[in-house]
Steps between C-alpha positions, in 0.01 A plus 500: 500500500751766610827496312770584752751568222278790384440652844654835580491750782455872490502809715423868467716810512413869491775614259586281202812698403647468850411130506667439163814684614513317834437147374699541179797715597530483878423129534630410152198291405350448155209745478296573189194706416187289493208526259259671743713776651651252740854373549610140464774390733670184371656285769761227474273214399340703220176572682360851501384715786231752408561853636207730443419865572244579764429865582370419850781247563561396857829326569485137604566447870657162431784374282382489137820372339796301636837471328707196606874576511808294579665766716266735683775735617630548146145557369419752772831682446449517122142625528597751770765640264222546242298707747266232635414556865436192710233482767601464864288317754538470877220292646651296780688204354384605150776752440698591191868582520666827394471400133130419533546121494296275723741220580251217531713216621202278430262669744348731238620322190796603286692825536284769340504876440203712393486814289231701322442596139416864416129424552566367852449131419717269710760278331773281645828331434546174685742213509362233276 
């Protein structure tokens, strides 16, 4: 019934030009203009993520996109050099370090660091 190889995810942004710049140049991902005023973000396995404009956009309060990396410190350092600001959390034993990395040690899963796109949506890099 549902073809999982044709499934795709999507999310909204409030400024398509800023989104294209951020995803394409800052993050270095393959971004193209879509047929309906949207953007298509191609990820490693060839699937697309649908980014669409929404004038009354409200940023997601959860992680919308995770990027597995081999070395979280190198990824955080590289993105920081490109101007990405990482989120910092201090909620008891759920606390990020000075780089913004939650060192999971198994308790919360893999090491992970969160950051936001220009529309305020939450993304992450994590060891994977």
